[in-house]
Coordinates of C-alpha atoms in Angstrom, one line a residue:
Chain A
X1274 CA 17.3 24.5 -0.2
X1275 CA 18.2 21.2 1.5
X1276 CA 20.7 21.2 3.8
X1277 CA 21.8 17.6 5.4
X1278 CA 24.0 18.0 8.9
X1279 CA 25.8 15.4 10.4
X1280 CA 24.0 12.4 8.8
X1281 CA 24.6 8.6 10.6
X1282 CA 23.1 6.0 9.8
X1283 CA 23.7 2.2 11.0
X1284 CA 22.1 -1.1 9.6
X1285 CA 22.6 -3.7 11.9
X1286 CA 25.8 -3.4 13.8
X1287 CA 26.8 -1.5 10.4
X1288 CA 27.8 2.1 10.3
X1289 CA 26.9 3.0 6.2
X1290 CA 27.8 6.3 6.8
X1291 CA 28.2 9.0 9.6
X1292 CA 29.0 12.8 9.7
X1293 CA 27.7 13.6 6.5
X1294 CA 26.6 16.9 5.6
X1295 CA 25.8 18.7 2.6
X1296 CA 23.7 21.7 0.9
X1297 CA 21.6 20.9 -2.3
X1298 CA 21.0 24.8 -3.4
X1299 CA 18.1 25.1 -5.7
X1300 CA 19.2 24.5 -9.6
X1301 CA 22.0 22.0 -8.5
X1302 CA 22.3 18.2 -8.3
X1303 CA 24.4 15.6 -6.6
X1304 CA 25.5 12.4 -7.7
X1305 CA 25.9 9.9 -4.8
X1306 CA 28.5 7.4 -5.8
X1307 CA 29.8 4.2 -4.1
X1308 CA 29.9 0.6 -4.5
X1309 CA 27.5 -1.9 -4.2
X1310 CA 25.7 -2.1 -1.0
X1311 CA 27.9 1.4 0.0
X1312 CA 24.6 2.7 1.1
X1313 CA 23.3 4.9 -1.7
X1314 CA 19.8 3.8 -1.5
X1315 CA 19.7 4.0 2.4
X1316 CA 20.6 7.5 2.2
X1317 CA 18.2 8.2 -0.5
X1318 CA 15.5 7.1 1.9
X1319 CA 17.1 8.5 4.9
X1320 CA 16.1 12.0 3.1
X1321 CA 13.2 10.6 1.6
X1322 CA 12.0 10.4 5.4
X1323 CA 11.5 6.4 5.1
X1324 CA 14.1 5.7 7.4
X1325 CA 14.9 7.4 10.1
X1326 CA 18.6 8.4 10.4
X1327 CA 21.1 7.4 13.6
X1328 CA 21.7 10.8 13.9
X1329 CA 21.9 14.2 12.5
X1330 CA 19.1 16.5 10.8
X1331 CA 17.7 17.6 7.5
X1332 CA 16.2 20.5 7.3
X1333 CA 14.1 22.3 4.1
X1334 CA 13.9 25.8 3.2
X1335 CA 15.8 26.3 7.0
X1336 CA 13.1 24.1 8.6
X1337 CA 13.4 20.7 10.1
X1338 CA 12.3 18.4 8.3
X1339 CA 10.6 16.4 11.4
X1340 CA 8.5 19.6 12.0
X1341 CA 7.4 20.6 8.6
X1342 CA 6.7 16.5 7.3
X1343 CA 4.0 17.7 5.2
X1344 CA 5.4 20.1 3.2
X1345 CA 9.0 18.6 2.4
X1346 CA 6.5 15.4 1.1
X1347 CA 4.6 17.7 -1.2
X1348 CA 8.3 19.0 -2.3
X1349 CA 10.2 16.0 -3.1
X1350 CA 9.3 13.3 -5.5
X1351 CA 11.3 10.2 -4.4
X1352 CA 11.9 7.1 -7.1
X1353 CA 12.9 4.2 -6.2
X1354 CA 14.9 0.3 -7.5
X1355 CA 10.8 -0.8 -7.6
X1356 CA 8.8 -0.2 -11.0
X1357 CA 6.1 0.7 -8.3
X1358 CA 3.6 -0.2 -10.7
X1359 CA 0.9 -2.6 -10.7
X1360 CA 0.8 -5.4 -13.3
X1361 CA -3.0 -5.3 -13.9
X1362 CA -3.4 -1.7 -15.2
X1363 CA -2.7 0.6 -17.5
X1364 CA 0.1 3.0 -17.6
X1365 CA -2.3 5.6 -17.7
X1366 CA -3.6 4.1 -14.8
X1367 CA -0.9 3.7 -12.7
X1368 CA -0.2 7.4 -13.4
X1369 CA -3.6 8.2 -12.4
X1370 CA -3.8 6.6 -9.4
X1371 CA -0.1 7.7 -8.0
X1372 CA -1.1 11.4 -8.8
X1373 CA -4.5 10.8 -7.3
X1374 CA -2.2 9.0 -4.0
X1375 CA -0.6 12.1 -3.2
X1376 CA -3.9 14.3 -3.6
X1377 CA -2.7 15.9 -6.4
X1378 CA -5.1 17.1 -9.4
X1379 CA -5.2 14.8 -12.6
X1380 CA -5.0 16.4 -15.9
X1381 CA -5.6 13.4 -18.1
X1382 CA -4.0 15.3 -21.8
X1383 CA -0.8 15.8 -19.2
X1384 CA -0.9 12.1 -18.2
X1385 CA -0.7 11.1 -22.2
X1386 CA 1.7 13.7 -23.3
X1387 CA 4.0 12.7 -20.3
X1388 CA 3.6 9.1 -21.8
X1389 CA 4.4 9.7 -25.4
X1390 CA 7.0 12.0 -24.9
X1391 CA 8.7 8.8 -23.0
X1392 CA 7.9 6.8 -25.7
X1393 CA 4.9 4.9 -25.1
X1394 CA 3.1 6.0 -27.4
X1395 CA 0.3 2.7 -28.3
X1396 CA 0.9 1.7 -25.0
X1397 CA -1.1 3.2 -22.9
X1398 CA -4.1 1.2 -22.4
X1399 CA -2.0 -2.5 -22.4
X1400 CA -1.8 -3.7 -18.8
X1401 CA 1.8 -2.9 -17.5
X1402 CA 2.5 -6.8 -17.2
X1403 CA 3.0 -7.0 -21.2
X1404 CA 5.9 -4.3 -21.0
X1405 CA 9.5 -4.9 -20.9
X1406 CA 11.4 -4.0 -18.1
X1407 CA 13.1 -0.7 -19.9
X1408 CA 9.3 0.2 -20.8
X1409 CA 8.1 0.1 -17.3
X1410 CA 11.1 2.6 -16.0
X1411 CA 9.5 4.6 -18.3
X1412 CA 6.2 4.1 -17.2
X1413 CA 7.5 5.1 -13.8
X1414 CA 9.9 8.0 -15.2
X1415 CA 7.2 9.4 -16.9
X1416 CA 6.1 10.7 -12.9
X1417 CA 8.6 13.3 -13.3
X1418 CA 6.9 15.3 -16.0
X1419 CA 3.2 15.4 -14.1
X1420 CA 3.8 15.0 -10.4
X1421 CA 5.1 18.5 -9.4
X1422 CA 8.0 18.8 -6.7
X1423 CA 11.2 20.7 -6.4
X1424 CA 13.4 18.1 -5.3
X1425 CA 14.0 15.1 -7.1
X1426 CA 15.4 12.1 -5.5
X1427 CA 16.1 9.1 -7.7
X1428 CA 17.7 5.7 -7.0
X1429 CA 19.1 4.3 -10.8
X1430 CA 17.0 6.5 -12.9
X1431 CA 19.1 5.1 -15.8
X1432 CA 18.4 1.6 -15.2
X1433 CA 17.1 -0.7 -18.1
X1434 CA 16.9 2.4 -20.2
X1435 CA 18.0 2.3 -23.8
X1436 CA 20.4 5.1 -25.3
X1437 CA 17.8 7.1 -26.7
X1438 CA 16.0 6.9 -23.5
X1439 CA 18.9 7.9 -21.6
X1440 CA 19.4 10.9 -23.5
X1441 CA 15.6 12.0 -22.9
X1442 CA 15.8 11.2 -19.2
X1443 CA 19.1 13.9 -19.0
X1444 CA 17.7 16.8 -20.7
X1445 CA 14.6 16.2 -18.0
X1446 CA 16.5 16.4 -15.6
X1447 CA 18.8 19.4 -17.1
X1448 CA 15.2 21.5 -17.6
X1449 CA 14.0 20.8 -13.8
X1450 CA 17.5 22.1 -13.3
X1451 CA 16.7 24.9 -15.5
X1452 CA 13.6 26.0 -14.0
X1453 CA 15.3 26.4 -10.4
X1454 CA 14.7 22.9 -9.6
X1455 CA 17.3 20.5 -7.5
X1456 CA 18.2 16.5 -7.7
X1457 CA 19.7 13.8 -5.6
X1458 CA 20.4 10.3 -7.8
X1459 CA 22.5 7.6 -7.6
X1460 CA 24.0 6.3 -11.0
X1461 CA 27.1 4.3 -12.2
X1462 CA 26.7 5.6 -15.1
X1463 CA 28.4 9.1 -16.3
X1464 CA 25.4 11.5 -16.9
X1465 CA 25.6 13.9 -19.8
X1466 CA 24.0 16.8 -17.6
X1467 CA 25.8 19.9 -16.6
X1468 CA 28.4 19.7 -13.3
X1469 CA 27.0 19.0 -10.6
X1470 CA 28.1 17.9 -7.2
X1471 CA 29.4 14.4 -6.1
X1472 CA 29.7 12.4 -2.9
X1473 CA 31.1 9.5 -2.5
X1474 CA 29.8 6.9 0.4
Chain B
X1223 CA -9.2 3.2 -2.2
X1224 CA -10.7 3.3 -5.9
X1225 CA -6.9 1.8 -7.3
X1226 CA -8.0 -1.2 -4.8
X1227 CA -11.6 -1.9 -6.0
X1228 CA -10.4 -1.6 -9.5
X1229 CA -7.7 -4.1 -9.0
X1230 CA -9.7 -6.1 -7.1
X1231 CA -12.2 -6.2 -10.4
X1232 CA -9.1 -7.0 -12.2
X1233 CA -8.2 -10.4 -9.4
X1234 CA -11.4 -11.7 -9.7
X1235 CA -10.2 -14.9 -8.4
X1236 CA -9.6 -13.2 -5.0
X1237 CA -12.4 -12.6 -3.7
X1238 CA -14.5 -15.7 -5.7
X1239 CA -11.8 -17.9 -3.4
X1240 CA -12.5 -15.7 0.0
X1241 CA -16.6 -16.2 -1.0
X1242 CA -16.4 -20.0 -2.0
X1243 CA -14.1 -20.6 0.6
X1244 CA -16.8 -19.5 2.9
X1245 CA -19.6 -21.6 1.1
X1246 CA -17.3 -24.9 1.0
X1247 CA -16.7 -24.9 5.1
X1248 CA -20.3 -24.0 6.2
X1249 CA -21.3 -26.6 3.9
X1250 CA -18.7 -29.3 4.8
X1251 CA -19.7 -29.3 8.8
X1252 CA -23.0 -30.1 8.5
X1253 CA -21.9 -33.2 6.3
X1254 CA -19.1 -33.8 8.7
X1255 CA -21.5 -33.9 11.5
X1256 CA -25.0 -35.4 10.1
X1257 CA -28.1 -34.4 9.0
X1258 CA -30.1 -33.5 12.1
X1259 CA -32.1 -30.4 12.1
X1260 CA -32.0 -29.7 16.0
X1261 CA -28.3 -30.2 15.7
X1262 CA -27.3 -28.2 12.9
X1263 CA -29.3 -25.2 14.3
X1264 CA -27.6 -25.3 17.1
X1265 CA -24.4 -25.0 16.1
X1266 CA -25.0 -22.8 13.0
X1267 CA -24.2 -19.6 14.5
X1268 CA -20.8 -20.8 15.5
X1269 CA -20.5 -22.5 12.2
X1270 CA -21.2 -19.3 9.9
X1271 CA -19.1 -17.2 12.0
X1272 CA -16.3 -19.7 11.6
X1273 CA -16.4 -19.7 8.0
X1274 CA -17.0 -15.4 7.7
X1275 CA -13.6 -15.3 10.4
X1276 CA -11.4 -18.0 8.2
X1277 CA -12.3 -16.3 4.5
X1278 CA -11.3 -12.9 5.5
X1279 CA -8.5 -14.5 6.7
X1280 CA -7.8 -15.1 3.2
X1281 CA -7.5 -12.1 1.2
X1282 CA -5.4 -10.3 4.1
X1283 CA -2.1 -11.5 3.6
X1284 CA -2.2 -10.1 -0.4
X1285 CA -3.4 -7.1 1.6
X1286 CA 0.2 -4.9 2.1
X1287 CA 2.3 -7.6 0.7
X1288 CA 1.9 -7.1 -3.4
X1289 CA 1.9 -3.0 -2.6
X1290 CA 5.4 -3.7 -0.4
X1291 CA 6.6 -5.8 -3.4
X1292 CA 6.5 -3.4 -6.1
X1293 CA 7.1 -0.7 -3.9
X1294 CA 3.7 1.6 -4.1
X1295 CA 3.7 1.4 0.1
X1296 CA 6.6 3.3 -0.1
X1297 CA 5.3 5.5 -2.4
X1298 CA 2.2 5.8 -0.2
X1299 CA 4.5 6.7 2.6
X1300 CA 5.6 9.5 1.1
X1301 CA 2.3 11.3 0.1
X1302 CA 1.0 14.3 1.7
X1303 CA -2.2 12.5 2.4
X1304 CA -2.0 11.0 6.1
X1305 CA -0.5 6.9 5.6
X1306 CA -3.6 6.5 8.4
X1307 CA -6.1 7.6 5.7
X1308 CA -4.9 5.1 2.8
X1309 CA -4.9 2.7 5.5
X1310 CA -8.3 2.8 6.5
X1311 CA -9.1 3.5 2.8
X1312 CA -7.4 -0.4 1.7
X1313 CA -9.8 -1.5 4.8
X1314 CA -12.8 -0.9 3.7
X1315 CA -11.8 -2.2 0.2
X1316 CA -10.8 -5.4 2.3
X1317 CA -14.0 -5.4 4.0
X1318 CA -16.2 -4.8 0.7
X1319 CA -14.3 -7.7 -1.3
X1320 CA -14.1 -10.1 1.6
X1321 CA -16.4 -9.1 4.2
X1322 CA -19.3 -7.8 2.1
X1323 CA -19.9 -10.8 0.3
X1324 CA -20.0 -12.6 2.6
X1325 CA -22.6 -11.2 4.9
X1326 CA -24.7 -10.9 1.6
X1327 CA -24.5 -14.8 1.4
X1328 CA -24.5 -15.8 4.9
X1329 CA -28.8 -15.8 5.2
X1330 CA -28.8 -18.5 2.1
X1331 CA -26.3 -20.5 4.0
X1332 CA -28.4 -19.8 7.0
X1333 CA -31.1 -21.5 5.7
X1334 CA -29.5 -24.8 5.0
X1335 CA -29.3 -25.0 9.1
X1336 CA -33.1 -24.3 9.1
X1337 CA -32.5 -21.0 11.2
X1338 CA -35.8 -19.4 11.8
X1339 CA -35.9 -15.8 9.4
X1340 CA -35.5 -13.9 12.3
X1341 CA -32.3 -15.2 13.4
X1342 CA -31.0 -14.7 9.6
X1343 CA -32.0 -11.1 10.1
X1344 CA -29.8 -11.0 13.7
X1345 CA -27.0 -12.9 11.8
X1346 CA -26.9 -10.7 9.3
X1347 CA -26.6 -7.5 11.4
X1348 CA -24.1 -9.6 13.9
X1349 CA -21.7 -10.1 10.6
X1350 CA -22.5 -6.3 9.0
X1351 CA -21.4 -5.3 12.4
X1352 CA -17.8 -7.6 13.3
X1353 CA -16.6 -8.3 9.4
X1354 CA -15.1 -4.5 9.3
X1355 CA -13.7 -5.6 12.7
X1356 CA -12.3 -8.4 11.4
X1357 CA -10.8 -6.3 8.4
X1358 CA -9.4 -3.4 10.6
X1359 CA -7.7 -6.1 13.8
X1360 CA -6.4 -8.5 10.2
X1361 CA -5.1 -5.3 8.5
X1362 CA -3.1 -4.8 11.8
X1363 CA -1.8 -8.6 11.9
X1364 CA -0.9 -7.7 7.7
X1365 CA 1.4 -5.0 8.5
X1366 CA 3.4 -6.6 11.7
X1367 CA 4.0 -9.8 9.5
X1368 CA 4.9 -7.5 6.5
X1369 CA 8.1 -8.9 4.5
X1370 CA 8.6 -11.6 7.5
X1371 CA 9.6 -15.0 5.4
X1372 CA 6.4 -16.9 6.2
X1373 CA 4.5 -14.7 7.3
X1374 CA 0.7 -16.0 6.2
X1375 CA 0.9 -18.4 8.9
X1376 CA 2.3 -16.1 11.7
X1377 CA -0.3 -14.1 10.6
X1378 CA -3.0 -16.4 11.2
X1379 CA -1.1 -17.4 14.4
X1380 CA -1.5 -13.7 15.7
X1381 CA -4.6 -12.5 14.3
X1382 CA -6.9 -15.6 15.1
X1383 CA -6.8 -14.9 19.0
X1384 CA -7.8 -11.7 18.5
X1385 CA -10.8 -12.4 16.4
X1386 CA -12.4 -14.7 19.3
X1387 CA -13.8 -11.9 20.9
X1388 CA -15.7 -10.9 18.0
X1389 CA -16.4 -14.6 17.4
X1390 CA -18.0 -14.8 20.3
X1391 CA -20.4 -11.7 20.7
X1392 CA -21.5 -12.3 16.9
X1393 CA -22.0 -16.1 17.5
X1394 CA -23.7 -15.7 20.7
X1395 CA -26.3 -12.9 19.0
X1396 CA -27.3 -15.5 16.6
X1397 CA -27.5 -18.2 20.4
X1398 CA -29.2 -16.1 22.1
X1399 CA -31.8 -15.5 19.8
X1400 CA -32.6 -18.8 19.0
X1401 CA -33.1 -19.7 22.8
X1402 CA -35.5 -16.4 22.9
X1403 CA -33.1 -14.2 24.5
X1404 CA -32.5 -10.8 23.8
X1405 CA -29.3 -10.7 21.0
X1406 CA -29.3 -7.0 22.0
X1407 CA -26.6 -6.7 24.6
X1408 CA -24.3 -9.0 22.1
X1409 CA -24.6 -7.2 19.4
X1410 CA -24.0 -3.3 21.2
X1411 CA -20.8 -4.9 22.5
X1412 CA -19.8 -5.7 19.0
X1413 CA -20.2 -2.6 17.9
X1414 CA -18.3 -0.8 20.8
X1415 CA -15.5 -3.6 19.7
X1416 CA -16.1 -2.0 15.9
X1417 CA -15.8 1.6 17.4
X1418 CA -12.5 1.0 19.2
X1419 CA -10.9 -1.2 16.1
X1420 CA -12.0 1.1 13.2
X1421 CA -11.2 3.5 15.0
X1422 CA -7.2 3.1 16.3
X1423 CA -6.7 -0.2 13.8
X1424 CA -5.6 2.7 11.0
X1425 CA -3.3 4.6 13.0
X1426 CA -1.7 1.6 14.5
X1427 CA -1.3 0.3 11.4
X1428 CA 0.4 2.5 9.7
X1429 CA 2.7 2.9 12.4
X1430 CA 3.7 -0.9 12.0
X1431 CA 3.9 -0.2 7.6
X1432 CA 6.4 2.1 8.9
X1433 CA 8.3 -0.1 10.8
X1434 CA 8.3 -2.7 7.9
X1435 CA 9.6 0.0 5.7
X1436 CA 12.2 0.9 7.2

């Protein structure tokens, strides 16, 4: 469980937010709403532990999250506005290497089911730089099906995705959900996944 | 590490420019400052080490910049393996695609200044020993001018000054050598300067990537 207390956070001479608190029990998911430059994505890093909040604490599985770094890391899987892909390989290289990033053990059938079941099927060995933008969200999305982690924190999942896409994307997220799993995300869209929780910045 | 070298085979370009780069300015002095053999040996150590510092200058502002662009620093942020550890691993990429290279094609350049074979050997070991230190103190310069709005020349700006101590121990090995003098006191202080940067370069580093990313 993820429990956020008293959450602050300035830019500049900017207060984004301040006070914030919230549980994320396991098998639930927020949506984080607001306008344009509200501070969504700030607060997504703030508990993706890139930026360091004004004040206040997280804290994961009743721990703070400043004392046990390394294991709310190997929990969450954090994906952001960037394609963080490289233009000169592969998909399945890109999915190799983030995996291999984070230490974690490459199972190369997983890497190609996680690809065609997103649709790329063909695609896989044409250097990223020849897909469209909707296929390298994709790319990028397909993360979520090999890169183990109980939280999932995503800025725009839904972003340059077509409707079939979008429909995929939502019952992933509804099984993590399903197997005891938690999400943060940030969408302007309307989600066709089961109530969750909503804040609004 | 192994994403790096693979994308490095991928940008040949890169590190062909760093290497030719190197080749063009040791070759354009000599012409610059005439044909005479007494001459040219003398001021080939400097020369060399020159060219070595201003090519690894080269490939270290694509260094963090292109990972910070499409957001894989962040990612590497966030993995359980220590930020310090990828750090040093995109070092020694930087040293093996810019500094390697280099100190594999600095005796034939050598040559052309009629250095004696022993003072190739001494120049050789002089660069083996201060290109990884001019990776590790460059990699440091990267990440504090990381996302800054020209930041290639602040970055030579702050990093040059800090490369002159390891100009001048590696240049004056190759000097001291070729007026008979031992090059050994030289070159054990450049490897105590290669000690201290390979060692703390990493972890300072990635404190400044943090910084950027934030």
């Amino acid at each position: 469980m993820l429990a956020v207390a008293q959450l602050t956070c300035q830019r500049g001479a900017r207060t984004l937010f301040s006070g914030l608190s919230f549980t994320l029990p396991e098998g639930q998911w927020i949506q984080i709403q607001g306008p344009n430059g509200a501070g969504k994505t700030t607060l997504l890093r703030v508990l993706a532990g890139l930026v360091q909040p004004r004040e206040g604490t997280l804290t994961w599985q009743g721990q703070d999250v400043q004392e046990c770094r390394a294991e709310w890391q190997r929990a969450l899987l954090y994906l952001g506005h960037h394609a963080a892909l490289k233009e000169e390989l592969t998909p399945l290289e890109n999915l190799r290497f983030s995996l291999g990033l984070e230490a974690f053990p490459v199972d190369e059938a997983a890497l190609m089911e996680a690809l065609h079941r997103f649709g790329l099927q063909e695609r896989e060995h044409l250097p990223v730089r020849y897909l469209s933008a909707g296929q390298r969200r994709r790319v990028l999305l397909a993360r979520l099906l090999i890169r183990p982690a109980q939280v999932w924190i995503l800025d725009e999942p839904y972003t340059a995705l077509d409707t079939h896409a979008t429909q995929f994307l939502s019952t992933v997220i509804e099984d993590h959900l399903e197997r005891g799993g938690s999400a943060i995300l940030t969408s302007h869209q309307t989600l066709g996944l089961r109530p969750g929780m909503s804040i609004a910045l | 590490m192994r994403r790096d070298l693979v994308l490095a085979t991928r940008h040949k370009s890169e590190w062909l420019t760093a290497l030719f780069f190197f080749v063009m300015v040791t070759n354009l002095l000599p012409l610059g400052v005439g044909p005479e053999v007494s001459l040219l040996r003398k001021i080939a150590p400097g020369v060399l080490w020159i060219g070595a510092l201003l090519s690894t200058l080269l490939g270290l502002q694509r260094l963090f910049s292109s990972d910070h662009g499409d957001g894989t620093l962040e990612q590497m942020a966030l993995s359980p393996v220590p930020l310090a550890w990828l750090v040093a691993g995109k070092m020694v990429t930087h040293w093996l695609v810019c500094g390697l290279p280099v100190v594999l094609m600095a005796p034939l350049l050598g040559l052309q200044f009629d250095l004696p074979a022993r003072s190739l050997g001494i120049l050789v070991l002089s660069l083996l020993l201060g290109t990884p230190i001019l990776s590790a103190v460059g990699a440091l310069g990267a990440a504090l001018t990381l996302g800054l709005r020209g930041g290639g020349a602040l970055l030579s700006l702050l990093i040059l000054p800090l490369y002159i101590p390891a100009l001048i121990f590696g240049a004056g090995a190759v000097e001291a050598d070729l007026s008979g003098i031992s090059p050994q006191g030289h070159l054990s202080l450049l490897g105590a300067l290669l000690v201290l940067s390979v060692f703390f370069s990493p972890w300072v580093t990635s404190l400044a990537l943090r910084i950027a990313l934030e």
